[in-house]
Short mmCIF file of C-alpha atoms in Angstrom, two decimals:
data_model
loop_
_atom_site.label_atom_id
_atom_site.label_comp_id
_atom_site.label_asym_id
_atom_site.label_seq_id
_atom_site.Cartn_x
_atom_site.Cartn_y
_atom_site.Cartn_z
CA UNK A 565 100.84 101.44 -67.27
CA UNK A 566 102.48 100.22 -70.50
CA UNK A 567 105.26 98.51 -68.54
CA UNK A 568 102.73 96.74 -66.30
CA UNK A 569 100.60 95.66 -69.29
CA UNK A 570 103.61 94.01 -70.95
CA UNK A 571 104.54 91.95 -67.88
CA UNK A 572 103.72 88.26 -67.72
CA UNK A 573 101.36 86.86 -65.05
CA UNK A 574 104.17 85.87 -62.69
CA UNK A 575 105.58 89.40 -62.49
CA UNK A 576 102.14 90.96 -62.26
CA UNK A 577 101.42 88.82 -59.19
CA UNK A 578 104.80 89.78 -57.73
CA UNK A 579 104.11 93.50 -58.08
CA UNK A 580 100.60 93.13 -56.66
CA UNK A 581 101.90 91.24 -53.62
CA UNK A 582 104.52 93.94 -53.06
CA UNK A 583 101.82 96.59 -53.28
CA UNK A 584 99.68 94.75 -50.72
CA UNK A 585 102.71 94.42 -48.43
CA UNK A 586 103.41 98.17 -48.65
CA UNK A 587 99.78 99.04 -47.94
CA UNK A 588 99.76 96.74 -44.87
CA UNK A 589 102.96 98.35 -43.55
CA UNK A 590 101.50 101.83 -44.03
CA UNK A 591 98.26 100.84 -42.34
CA UNK A 592 100.29 99.39 -39.46
CA UNK A 593 102.08 102.70 -38.93
CA UNK A 594 98.83 104.64 -39.08
CA UNK A 595 97.31 102.24 -36.55
CA UNK A 596 100.21 102.78 -34.13
CA UNK A 597 99.87 106.56 -34.38
CA UNK A 598 96.07 106.38 -33.99
CA UNK A 599 96.29 104.18 -30.89
CA UNK A 600 98.91 106.49 -29.39
CA UNK A 601 96.76 109.57 -29.92
CA UNK A 602 93.73 107.77 -28.47
CA UNK A 603 95.80 106.93 -25.38
CA UNK A 604 96.89 110.59 -25.09
CA UNK A 605 93.26 111.73 -25.12
CA UNK A 606 92.17 109.15 -22.53
CA UNK A 607 95.09 109.66 -20.13
CA UNK A 608 94.85 113.47 -20.36
CA UNK A 609 91.25 113.25 -19.14
CA UNK A 610 92.34 111.11 -16.17
CA UNK A 611 95.16 113.54 -15.40
CA UNK A 612 92.75 116.50 -15.47
CA UNK A 613 90.44 114.67 -13.07
CA UNK A 614 93.37 113.93 -10.71
CA UNK A 615 94.62 117.55 -10.71
CA UNK A 616 91.14 118.81 -9.91
CA UNK A 617 91.49 117.22 -6.44
CA UNK A 618 94.32 119.61 -5.54
CA UNK A 619 93.70 122.84 -3.66
CA UNK A 620 94.75 125.72 -5.84
CA UNK A 621 97.30 127.01 -6.52
CA UNK A 622 99.12 123.77 -7.50
CA UNK A 623 102.88 123.82 -7.42
CA UNK A 624 104.60 123.16 -10.78
CA UNK A 625 106.59 120.32 -9.21
CA UNK A 626 103.38 118.54 -8.25
CA UNK A 627 102.02 118.98 -11.77
CA UNK A 628 105.22 117.54 -13.19
CA UNK A 629 105.09 114.49 -10.89
CA UNK A 630 101.44 113.78 -11.69
CA UNK A 631 102.07 114.17 -15.42
CA UNK A 632 104.93 111.68 -15.26
CA UNK A 633 102.73 109.23 -13.38
CA UNK A 634 100.19 109.34 -16.22
CA UNK A 635 102.88 109.03 -18.93
CA UNK A 636 103.30 112.70 -19.84
CA UNK A 637 106.14 115.18 -19.88
CA UNK A 638 106.16 118.98 -19.78
CA UNK A 639 108.92 119.10 -22.41
CA UNK A 640 108.60 117.97 -26.05
CA UNK A 641 110.96 115.43 -27.58
CA UNK A 642 113.45 116.73 -30.15
CA UNK A 643 114.07 113.25 -31.49
CA UNK A 644 112.94 112.94 -35.15
CA UNK A 645 110.43 111.54 -36.08
CA UNK A 646 109.04 111.22 -32.55
CA UNK A 647 108.25 114.93 -32.34
CA UNK A 648 105.44 114.63 -34.91
CA UNK A 649 104.27 111.05 -34.37
CA UNK A 650 101.99 111.84 -31.42
CA UNK A 651 99.79 114.77 -30.54
CA UNK A 652 100.22 117.12 -27.58
CA UNK A 653 97.62 117.95 -24.91
CA UNK A 654 96.88 121.42 -23.52
CA UNK A 655 95.77 121.47 -19.88
CA UNK A 656 93.90 124.48 -18.46
CA UNK A 657 94.99 124.91 -14.86
CA UNK A 658 93.78 127.97 -12.90
CA UNK A 659 94.85 130.96 -15.02
CA UNK A 660 97.65 129.18 -16.80
CA UNK A 661 97.75 126.73 -19.71
CA UNK A 662 100.15 123.81 -19.52
CA UNK A 663 101.16 121.78 -22.62
CA UNK A 664 101.73 118.08 -21.98
CA UNK A 665 103.63 115.66 -24.26
CA UNK A 666 103.93 111.84 -24.18
CA UNK A 667 107.05 110.99 -22.20
CA UNK A 668 110.12 109.19 -23.54
CA UNK A 669 108.89 105.71 -22.58
CA UNK A 670 105.65 106.11 -24.51
CA UNK A 671 107.44 107.59 -27.51
CA UNK A 672 109.88 104.70 -27.56
CA UNK A 673 106.93 102.34 -27.89
CA UNK A 674 105.59 104.40 -30.79
CA UNK A 675 109.06 104.57 -32.30
CA UNK A 676 109.46 100.79 -32.06
CA UNK A 677 106.09 100.15 -33.69
CA UNK A 678 106.83 102.47 -36.61
CA UNK A 679 110.25 101.00 -37.27
CA UNK A 680 108.91 97.45 -36.98
CA UNK A 681 106.45 98.15 -39.78
CA UNK A 682 109.23 99.88 -41.73
CA UNK A 683 111.36 96.75 -41.36
CA UNK A 684 108.51 94.64 -42.73
CA UNK A 685 108.31 96.98 -45.74
CA UNK A 686 112.05 96.64 -46.36
CA UNK A 687 111.78 92.85 -46.16
CA UNK A 688 109.08 92.96 -48.85
CA UNK A 689 111.27 95.08 -51.09
CA UNK A 690 114.23 92.78 -50.50
CA UNK A 691 112.13 89.74 -51.40
CA UNK A 692 111.10 91.42 -54.65
CA UNK A 693 114.72 92.24 -55.50
CA UNK A 694 115.78 88.64 -54.85
CA UNK A 695 112.91 87.22 -56.92
CA UNK A 696 113.81 89.57 -59.77
CA UNK A 697 117.47 88.52 -59.77
CA UNK A 698 117.05 86.05 -62.61
CA UNK A 699 115.40 88.65 -64.79
CA UNK A 700 118.16 91.16 -64.09
CA UNK A 701 120.80 88.63 -65.04
CA UNK A 702 119.00 87.88 -68.27
CA UNK A 703 118.74 91.61 -69.04
CA UNK A 704 122.48 91.91 -68.42
CA UNK A 705 123.11 89.09 -70.86
CA UNK A 706 121.03 90.87 -73.49
CA UNK A 707 122.91 94.12 -72.86
CA UNK A 708 126.23 92.27 -73.11
CA UNK A 709 125.14 90.95 -76.51
CA UNK A 710 124.25 94.47 -77.63
CA UNK A 711 127.56 95.90 -76.41
CA UNK A 712 129.44 93.05 -78.09
CA UNK A 713 127.64 93.87 -81.32
CA UNK A 714 128.54 97.57 -81.03
CA UNK A 715 132.20 96.87 -80.23
CA UNK A 716 132.81 94.31 -82.94
CA UNK A 717 130.39 95.60 -85.56
CA UNK A 718 129.04 92.11 -86.02
CA UNK A 719 125.89 90.42 -84.83
CA UNK A 720 124.63 86.85 -85.12
CA UNK A 721 122.38 86.24 -88.11
CA UNK A 722 118.72 85.43 -87.70
CA UNK A 723 119.41 81.77 -88.39
CA UNK A 724 122.08 81.69 -85.68
CA UNK A 725 119.43 82.78 -83.17
CA UNK A 726 117.38 79.65 -83.81
CA UNK A 727 117.81 77.04 -81.09
CA UNK A 728 118.64 73.67 -82.63
CA UNK A 729 116.97 71.29 -80.17
CA UNK A 730 114.29 70.89 -77.52
CA UNK A 731 113.29 67.90 -75.45
CA UNK A 732 110.20 65.97 -74.32
CA UNK A 733 106.85 67.68 -74.75
CA UNK A 734 108.54 71.05 -75.07
CA UNK A 735 109.24 72.93 -78.29
CA UNK A 736 111.08 76.04 -79.38
CA UNK A 737 109.64 78.94 -81.35
CA UNK A 738 111.18 81.20 -83.97
CA UNK A 739 109.13 84.23 -85.06
CA UNK A 740 109.67 87.10 -87.49
CA UNK A 741 107.90 90.48 -87.38
CA UNK A 742 107.41 93.25 -89.92
CA UNK A 743 105.42 96.47 -89.48
CA UNK A 744 104.23 99.30 -91.68
CA UNK A 745 105.74 102.28 -89.89
CA UNK A 746 109.11 103.93 -89.47
CA UNK A 747 110.93 103.84 -86.13
CA UNK A 748 111.94 107.21 -84.62
CA UNK A 749 115.56 108.11 -85.25
CA UNK A 750 116.32 108.31 -81.52
CA UNK A 751 115.25 104.67 -81.01
CA UNK A 752 117.96 102.00 -81.17
CA UNK A 753 115.83 99.01 -82.31
CA UNK A 754 118.14 96.23 -81.09
CA UNK A 755 118.31 97.59 -77.54
CA UNK A 756 114.64 98.61 -77.46
CA UNK A 757 113.23 95.20 -78.40
CA UNK A 758 115.87 93.15 -76.56
CA UNK A 759 115.11 94.82 -73.23
CA UNK A 760 111.34 94.82 -73.76
CA UNK A 761 111.17 91.13 -74.62
CA UNK A 762 113.63 90.18 -71.84
CA UNK A 763 111.29 91.83 -69.32
CA UNK A 764 108.15 90.17 -70.63
CA UNK A 765 109.41 86.65 -71.38
CA UNK A 766 112.03 86.02 -68.70
CA UNK A 767 110.30 82.85 -67.51
CA UNK A 768 111.64 81.01 -70.56
CA UNK A 769 115.08 79.44 -70.50
CA UNK A 770 116.13 81.45 -73.54
CA UNK A 771 114.67 84.61 -75.05
CA UNK A 772 116.53 86.43 -77.79
CA UNK A 773 115.66 89.26 -80.18
CA UNK A 774 117.59 90.34 -83.27
CA UNK A 775 116.70 93.39 -85.38
CA UNK A 776 117.67 92.51 -88.94
CA UNK A 777 119.02 94.93 -91.54
CA UNK A 778 115.91 94.24 -93.65
CA UNK A 779 113.78 95.88 -90.95
CA UNK A 780 112.40 92.60 -89.62
CA UNK A 781 112.54 91.52 -85.98
CA UNK A 782 113.56 87.90 -85.28
CA UNK A 783 112.61 86.41 -81.90
CA UNK A 784 113.52 83.03 -80.42
CA UNK A 785 111.87 81.45 -77.37
CA UNK A 786 112.85 78.11 -75.89
CA UNK A 787 111.22 75.40 -73.78
CA UNK A 788 107.54 76.10 -74.43
CA UNK A 789 104.90 73.52 -73.63
CA UNK A 790 103.13 72.46 -76.80
CA UNK A 791 99.80 73.47 -75.25
CA UNK A 792 100.91 77.09 -74.75
CA UNK A 793 102.37 77.73 -78.21
CA UNK A 794 99.26 79.40 -79.64
CA UNK A 795 98.76 81.63 -76.60
CA UNK A 796 102.45 82.57 -76.51
CA UNK A 797 102.60 83.72 -80.13
CA UNK A 798 99.50 85.88 -79.57
CA UNK A 799 101.10 87.45 -76.50
CA UNK A 800 104.38 87.93 -78.38
CA UNK A 801 102.52 89.78 -81.14
CA UNK A 802 100.79 91.96 -78.52
CA UNK A 803 104.08 92.79 -76.79
CA UNK A 804 105.74 93.87 -80.06
CA UNK A 805 102.64 95.88 -80.98
CA UNK A 806 102.60 97.64 -77.58
CA UNK A 807 106.33 98.36 -77.87
CA UNK A 808 105.70 100.07 -81.23
CA UNK A 809 102.55 101.79 -79.99
CA UNK A 810 104.61 103.55 -77.32
CA UNK A 811 105.98 105.95 -79.94
CA UNK A 812 103.38 105.51 -82.71
CA UNK A 813 100.02 106.19 -81.11
CA UNK A 814 98.14 105.86 -84.43
CA UNK A 815 99.43 102.34 -85.13
CA UNK A 816 96.85 99.60 -85.67
CA UNK A 817 97.39 95.93 -84.86
CA UNK A 818 96.89 95.04 -88.52
CA UNK A 819 100.06 96.98 -89.32
CA UNK A 820 102.17 94.47 -87.35
CA UNK A 821 102.51 91.10 -89.09
CA UNK A 822 104.08 87.97 -87.60
CA UNK A 823 105.22 84.68 -89.11
CA UNK A 824 106.37 81.88 -86.81
CA UNK A 825 107.57 78.31 -86.72
CA UNK A 826 107.66 75.98 -83.72
CA UNK A 827 109.86 72.94 -83.84
CA UNK A 828 111.19 70.05 -81.76
CA UNK A 829 114.44 68.18 -81.32
CA UNK A 830 116.75 67.83 -84.31
CA UNK A 831 115.12 70.51 -86.45
CA UNK A 832 117.18 71.96 -89.29
CA UNK A 833 117.85 75.66 -88.70
CA UNK A 834 117.59 76.59 -92.36
CA UNK A 835 114.19 74.94 -92.67
CA UNK A 836 112.94 76.71 -89.53
CA UNK A 837 114.05 80.04 -90.96
CA UNK A 838 112.40 79.34 -94.32
CA UNK A 839 109.09 78.37 -92.68
CA UNK A 840 109.09 81.52 -90.55
CA UNK A 841 109.74 83.68 -93.62
CA UNK A 842 107.00 81.90 -95.56
CA UNK A 843 104.57 82.35 -92.66
CA UNK A 844 105.44 86.04 -92.47
CA UNK A 845 104.79 86.40 -96.20
CA UNK A 846 101.36 84.76 -95.79
CA UNK A 847 100.48 87.13 -92.93
CA UNK A 848 101.64 90.18 -94.91
CA UNK A 849 99.49 89.22 -97.89
CA UNK A 850 96.40 88.60 -95.75
CA UNK A 851 94.02 91.42 -94.88
CA UNK A 852 92.74 90.22 -91.51
CA UNK A 853 95.21 87.55 -90.41
CA UNK A 854 98.08 89.21 -88.53
CA UNK A 855 99.75 85.99 -87.27
CA UNK A 856 100.57 82.89 -89.31
CA UNK A 857 102.33 79.95 -87.68
CA UNK A 858 103.42 76.55 -88.96
CA UNK A 859 105.01 73.58 -87.20
CA UNK A 860 108.11 71.97 -88.64
CA UNK A 861 106.77 68.43 -88.87
CA UNK A 862 108.20 65.62 -90.92
CA UNK A 863 106.00 66.19 -93.99
CA UNK A 864 106.79 69.88 -94.17
CA UNK A 865 110.48 69.31 -93.49
CA UNK A 866 110.74 66.82 -96.34
CA UNK A 867 108.87 69.21 -98.66
CA UNK A 868 111.20 72.08 -97.86
CA UNK A 869 114.37 70.05 -98.08
CA UNK A 870 114.29 70.26 -101.87
CA UNK A 871 111.90 73.20 -102.16
CA UNK A 872 113.74 74.88 -105.03
CA UNK A 873 113.96 71.81 -107.25
CA UNK A 874 110.37 70.72 -106.38
CA UNK A 875 108.87 74.09 -107.34
CA UNK A 876 110.80 74.18 -110.61
CA UNK A 877 109.71 70.60 -111.35
CA UNK A 878 106.09 71.69 -110.80
CA UNK A 879 106.61 74.66 -113.13
CA UNK A 880 108.16 72.49 -115.86
CA UNK A 881 105.33 69.96 -115.52
CA UNK A 882 102.72 72.71 -115.88
CA UNK A 883 101.41 72.26 -112.35
CA UNK A 884 100.70 75.96 -111.89
CA UNK A 885 98.00 78.46 -112.73
CA UNK A 886 97.77 82.23 -113.21
CA UNK A 887 95.22 84.26 -111.29
CA UNK A 888 94.38 87.77 -112.48
CA UNK A 889 93.60 90.78 -110.31
CA UNK A 890 91.82 93.61 -112.16
CA UNK A 891 92.91 97.25 -112.05
CA UNK A 892 89.98 99.70 -112.14
CA UNK A 893 90.22 103.22 -113.54
CA UNK A 894 88.03 105.75 -111.75
CA UNK A 895 87.47 108.02 -114.77
CA UNK A 896 86.14 105.33 -117.12
CA UNK A 897 84.72 103.11 -114.33
CA UNK A 898 86.20 100.14 -116.19
CA UNK A 899 88.95 97.54 -115.95
CA UNK A 900 92.04 98.75 -117.81
CA UNK A 901 94.54 96.06 -116.83
CA UNK A 902 94.83 92.72 -115.02
CA UNK A 903 97.88 91.70 -113.01
CA UNK A 904 99.03 88.08 -113.40
CA UNK A 905 99.62 86.29 -110.08
CA UNK A 906 101.30 82.87 -109.97
CA UNK A 907 99.96 79.91 -107.96
CA UNK A 908 101.86 76.59 -107.92
CA UNK A 909 100.12 73.28 -107.26
CA UNK A 910 102.56 71.68 -104.82
CA UNK A 911 102.06 67.94 -104.31
CA UNK A 912 102.15 68.14 -100.48
CA UNK A 913 101.49 71.79 -99.62
CA UNK A 914 98.65 72.40 -102.05
CA UNK A 915 98.16 75.65 -103.95
CA UNK A 916 100.92 78.06 -102.83
CA UNK A 917 101.63 81.68 -103.78
CA UNK A 918 104.87 83.01 -105.21
CA UNK A 919 105.54 84.88 -101.96
CA UNK A 920 105.73 81.56 -100.11
CA UNK A 921 108.52 80.06 -102.20
CA UNK A 922 110.26 82.78 -104.24
CA UNK A 923 112.83 83.44 -101.51
CA UNK A 924 113.79 79.73 -101.59
CA UNK A 925 114.89 79.94 -105.24
CA UNK A 926 118.51 81.03 -105.50
CA UNK A 927 119.83 79.70 -108.80
CA UNK A 928 119.58 82.23 -111.65
CA UNK A 929 118.66 79.55 -114.22
CA UNK A 930 115.66 78.56 -112.07
CA UNK A 931 114.51 82.18 -111.81
CA UNK A 932 114.71 82.46 -115.60
CA UNK A 933 112.64 79.28 -116.04
CA UNK A 934 110.07 80.61 -113.58
CA UNK A 935 109.57 83.97 -115.31
CA UNK A 936 109.60 82.37 -118.76
CA UNK A 937 106.74 80.10 -117.70
CA UNK A 938 104.75 83.07 -116.37
CA UNK A 939 105.26 85.18 -119.53
CA UNK A 940 104.40 82.26 -121.84
CA UNK A 941 101.24 81.42 -119.90
CA UNK A 942 100.18 85.10 -119.79
CA UNK A 943 100.62 85.40 -123.58
CA UNK A 944 98.73 82.13 -124.09
CA UNK A 945 95.77 83.39 -122.07
CA UNK A 946 95.97 86.82 -123.75
CA UNK A 947 95.88 85.26 -127.23
CA UNK A 948 92.33 84.06 -126.56
CA UNK A 949 91.15 87.60 -125.80
CA UNK A 950 90.45 90.46 -128.20
CA UNK A 951 93.10 93.13 -128.56
CA UNK A 952 92.95 96.12 -126.26
CA UNK A 953 93.09 94.30 -122.93
CA UNK A 954 96.33 94.59 -121.01
CA UNK A 955 98.03 92.05 -118.75
CA UNK A 956 100.80 93.12 -116.38
CA UNK A 957 103.56 90.72 -115.33
CA UNK A 958 106.04 91.07 -112.47
CA UNK A 959 109.57 90.00 -113.43
CA UNK A 960 112.25 89.08 -110.91
CA UNK A 961 114.98 91.74 -110.66
CA UNK A 962 117.66 89.11 -111.38
CA UNK A 963 116.08 88.44 -114.77
CA UNK A 964 116.03 92.12 -115.66
CA UNK A 965 119.83 91.98 -115.53
CA UNK A 966 120.10 88.80 -117.62
CA UNK A 967 120.83 89.47 -121.29
CA UNK A 968 119.80 85.88 -122.09
CA UNK A 969 116.35 86.37 -120.60
CA UNK A 970 115.83 89.84 -122.06
CA UNK A 971 116.75 88.69 -125.59
CA UNK A 972 114.28 85.83 -125.20
CA UNK A 973 111.60 88.21 -123.90
CA UNK A 974 111.97 90.61 -126.84
CA UNK A 975 111.78 87.70 -129.29
CA UNK A 976 108.66 86.12 -127.80
CA UNK A 977 106.86 89.47 -127.56
CA UNK A 978 107.53 90.10 -131.24
CA UNK A 979 106.34 86.60 -132.13
CA UNK A 980 103.11 86.92 -130.13
CA UNK A 981 102.03 90.15 -131.82
CA UNK A 982 100.53 91.25 -128.47
CA UNK A 983 103.47 93.24 -127.08
CA UNK A 984 101.30 96.34 -126.85
CA UNK A 985 98.96 94.47 -124.50
CA UNK A 986 101.76 93.45 -122.11
CA UNK A 987 102.92 95.66 -119.26
CA UNK A 988 106.06 94.76 -117.32
CA UNK A 989 106.15 95.72 -113.65
CA UNK A 990 109.36 96.75 -111.90
CA UNK A 991 109.97 97.84 -108.31
CA UNK A 992 110.95 101.49 -108.32
CA UNK A 993 113.80 100.92 -105.84
CA UNK A 994 115.38 98.46 -108.32
CA UNK A 995 115.00 101.01 -111.09
CA UNK A 996 116.76 103.71 -109.07
CA UNK A 997 119.58 101.32 -108.17
CA UNK A 998 120.27 100.22 -111.79
CA UNK A 999 118.83 103.22 -113.61
CA UNK A 1000 121.25 103.45 -116.56
CA UNK A 1001 120.89 99.74 -117.36
CA UNK A 1002 117.07 99.76 -117.22
CA UNK A 1003 116.83 102.86 -119.40
CA UNK A 1004 118.72 101.03 -122.17
CA UNK A 1005 116.40 98.05 -121.94
CA UNK A 1006 113.29 100.25 -121.87
CA UNK A 1007 114.50 101.82 -125.12
CA UNK A 1008 114.78 98.31 -126.62
CA UNK A 1009 111.17 97.55 -125.62
CA UNK A 1010 109.79 100.85 -126.89
CA UNK A 1011 109.56 99.89 -130.61
CA UNK A 1012 107.53 96.80 -129.66
CA UNK A 1013 104.97 98.90 -127.82
CA UNK A 1014 105.50 97.09 -124.48
CA UNK A 1015 105.04 99.43 -121.54
CA UNK A 1016 106.45 99.72 -118.01
CA UNK A 1017 104.77 100.22 -114.62
CA UNK A 1018 106.86 101.19 -111.60
CA UNK A 1019 105.38 99.65 -108.45
CA UNK A 1020 106.00 99.65 -104.69
CA UNK A 1021 106.29 103.45 -104.77
CA UNK A 1022 106.32 104.79 -101.20
CA UNK A 1023 108.08 108.14 -101.51
CA UNK A 1024 108.68 111.18 -103.68
CA UNK A 1025 109.58 110.53 -107.31
CA UNK A 1026 112.89 111.38 -109.00
CA UNK A 1027 111.30 113.44 -111.76
CA UNK A 1028 114.55 114.25 -113.57
CA UNK A 1029 115.45 110.59 -114.21
CA UNK A 1030 111.86 109.51 -114.99
CA UNK A 1031 111.45 112.21 -117.65
CA UNK A 1032 114.01 110.33 -119.77
CA UNK A 1033 111.81 107.22 -119.95
CA UNK A 1034 108.90 107.47 -122.42
CA UNK A 1035 107.24 104.05 -122.09
CA UNK A 1036 106.30 104.28 -118.38
CA UNK A 1037 102.50 104.13 -118.33
CA UNK A 1038 101.77 104.01 -114.62
CA UNK A 1039 102.90 104.41 -111.03
CA UNK A 1040 101.64 101.92 -108.43
CA UNK A 1041 101.63 103.03 -104.80
CA UNK A 1042 102.93 100.62 -102.16
CA UNK A 1043 100.40 98.75 -100.03
CA UNK A 1044 101.81 100.24 -96.81
CA UNK A 1045 100.91 103.73 -98.07
CA UNK A 1046 97.30 102.80 -98.84
CA UNK A 1047 96.30 100.63 -95.89
CA UNK A 1048 94.24 102.79 -93.46
CA UNK A 1049 95.43 105.92 -95.29
CA UNK A 1050 92.38 107.84 -94.05
CA UNK A 1051 93.84 107.73 -90.52
CA UNK A 1052 97.36 108.96 -91.41
CA UNK A 1053 97.91 112.59 -92.39
CA UNK A 1054 101.58 111.87 -93.08
CA UNK A 1055 100.84 109.16 -95.66
CA UNK A 1056 98.12 111.28 -97.27
CA UNK A 1057 100.70 114.05 -97.73
CA UNK A 1058 103.12 111.58 -99.37
CA UNK A 1059 100.45 110.31 -101.78
CA UNK A 1060 99.43 113.86 -102.65
CA UNK A 1061 103.07 114.71 -103.42
CA UNK A 1062 103.44 111.62 -105.67
CA UNK A 1063 100.20 112.47 -107.51
CA UNK A 1064 101.39 116.04 -108.18
CA UNK A 1065 104.77 114.81 -109.44
CA UNK A 1066 103.10 112.19 -111.65
CA UNK A 1067 100.99 114.91 -113.27
CA UNK A 1068 104.20 116.66 -114.31
CA UNK A 1069 105.27 113.39 -115.95
CA UNK A 1070 101.76 112.87 -117.46
CA UNK A 1071 101.64 109.42 -115.85
CA UNK A 1072 98.61 108.03 -113.95
CA UNK A 1073 98.89 106.86 -110.32
CA UNK A 1074 97.24 103.65 -109.11
CA UNK A 1075 96.69 102.33 -105.61
CA UNK A 1076 97.32 98.70 -104.62
CA UNK A 1077 95.59 96.78 -101.84
CA UNK A 1078 92.44 98.89 -101.45
CA UNK A 1079 90.22 97.04 -98.98
CA UNK A 1080 87.66 99.47 -97.55
CA UNK A 1081 85.27 102.22 -98.66
CA UNK A 1082 87.13 104.73 -96.49
CA UNK A 1083 90.42 103.98 -98.26
CA UNK A 1084 88.72 104.31 -101.65
CA UNK A 1085 87.11 107.67 -100.80
CA UNK A 1086 90.40 109.00 -99.45
CA UNK A 1087 92.56 108.11 -102.46
CA UNK A 1088 89.94 109.55 -104.82
CA UNK A 1089 90.11 112.87 -102.96
CA UNK A 1090 93.90 112.81 -103.27
CA UNK A 1091 93.72 112.50 -107.05
CA UNK A 1092 94.67 108.83 -107.53
CA UNK A 1093 93.55 107.61 -110.98
CA UNK A 1094 92.69 103.98 -110.25
CA UNK A 1095 93.06 101.07 -107.86
CA UNK A 1096 93.07 97.33 -107.35
CA UNK A 1097 92.45 95.24 -104.27
CA UNK A 1098 89.98 93.06 -102.42
CA UNK A 1099 87.46 95.94 -102.22
CA UNK A 1100 86.90 95.51 -105.95
CA UNK A 1101 87.73 91.85 -106.49
CA UNK A 1102 89.88 89.01 -105.26
CA UNK A 1103 92.32 87.54 -107.82
CA UNK A 1104 90.28 85.56 -110.37
CA UNK A 1105 91.25 82.35 -112.10
CA UNK A 1106 89.94 83.27 -115.54
CA UNK A 1107 91.12 86.37 -117.39
CA UNK A 1108 87.75 86.95 -119.03
CA UNK A 1109 86.12 87.08 -115.57
CA UNK A 1110 88.61 89.69 -114.39
CA UNK A 1111 88.10 91.85 -117.48
CA UNK A 1112 84.29 91.82 -117.51
#
């Protein structure tokens, strides 16, 4: 059923026609057998009437001659399948019972009818095989790519999968997928998705899938009509979802996010890739929107051509704003912290989030300028508020390893006099990877009173290493752990384990991305200390609004 659901309309019609053909052939065979048995019944009655004219006893030779004249034989055929294709007739004659069988000539007619219908069935199967030849060849090409990858240990990058041109009213599409679940260890993702997509999208001139090391799936389709782009991306999302649902029955559609870009002739591959990544980021940060797609038109292409320098120019010119998302503590029923979220006022794209452009910034000096602007603006807003309110700021991991930036950060926190009201957020995976370095810097921040929150926590804590750090004031659970947690026993067990470990460290645990009452009730039962998300409040422009 899953395989049939994933097929496109052309292949569904092909399978239905083949099914109708098979049913007609079967009905033809049944009709031949039924007509033969009806003839046996009718002719046996006529034979009985003829034999009743004889004076008894009737010689066996006479019975044999009369039976042959009416199309019967006294001996059964041993030829398979003729022996069971027609019924026999028992004739009561005087004190003996004679069994009559259709003779060879009649059985040959039955035999011919059955094999004629069988031949029609084989022709239908042959036609299906021929019509599916193109799909088989495409599947072979996908398998060859997979085998080439395995032999040489090298696969084309996601950008290399993007088709550079298309013609006329047709466009190409490049899409990227991410999902909030782990694939079973026995599944080879590249093979699984390549074969699935080749089956479902073989009508396109080119269909390619590449499973990236980051856990994202990149898909390229060529030669789409502009009118079918929207419908195709919806179907592509459904196919990927169904392919994941096959081994994760509890998976919801909202757990599968898709970002896509469609483009025409002469498109720059790097720009296509950047737009797809930006679209995926938008979809991942949206509660209800699972698919986000953008065209690579001239305006967008020109904006992305110098995206890094344009964003930094906007930052330097002050064309940005900080939104604040409040963090609520369950025990006090009050806001204890607000997380600063950057929004840049782009001259052509409007107000854009950090997730839409941060991956386009590659130069370390630009990353330093970006985080400096965020910290300065956060301290400026904080200076207008009474002491006791805390603002948390996410710093890029590159800046954590920059002595220039860290010396500047320590200096400006001292100068502001509000270091105790600033919390710096760090992804826990980055902390584990550069643990010894971060511990030294945490020690340097400790005299100032600045605190640390480890976020994106999605697994058990390393208690031994965390016990050495004394200015960690919170653990933030990853969004993928919290979303629909009430429907996942496995994720509830993980959260419960983290909560128990955090109690040993005397550190509170907070949830991120709480959106529903069910999620809130569940995390409270698990012992989580607080939460932030759209259930409580969307990010607010003014700090005083987020704190009151």
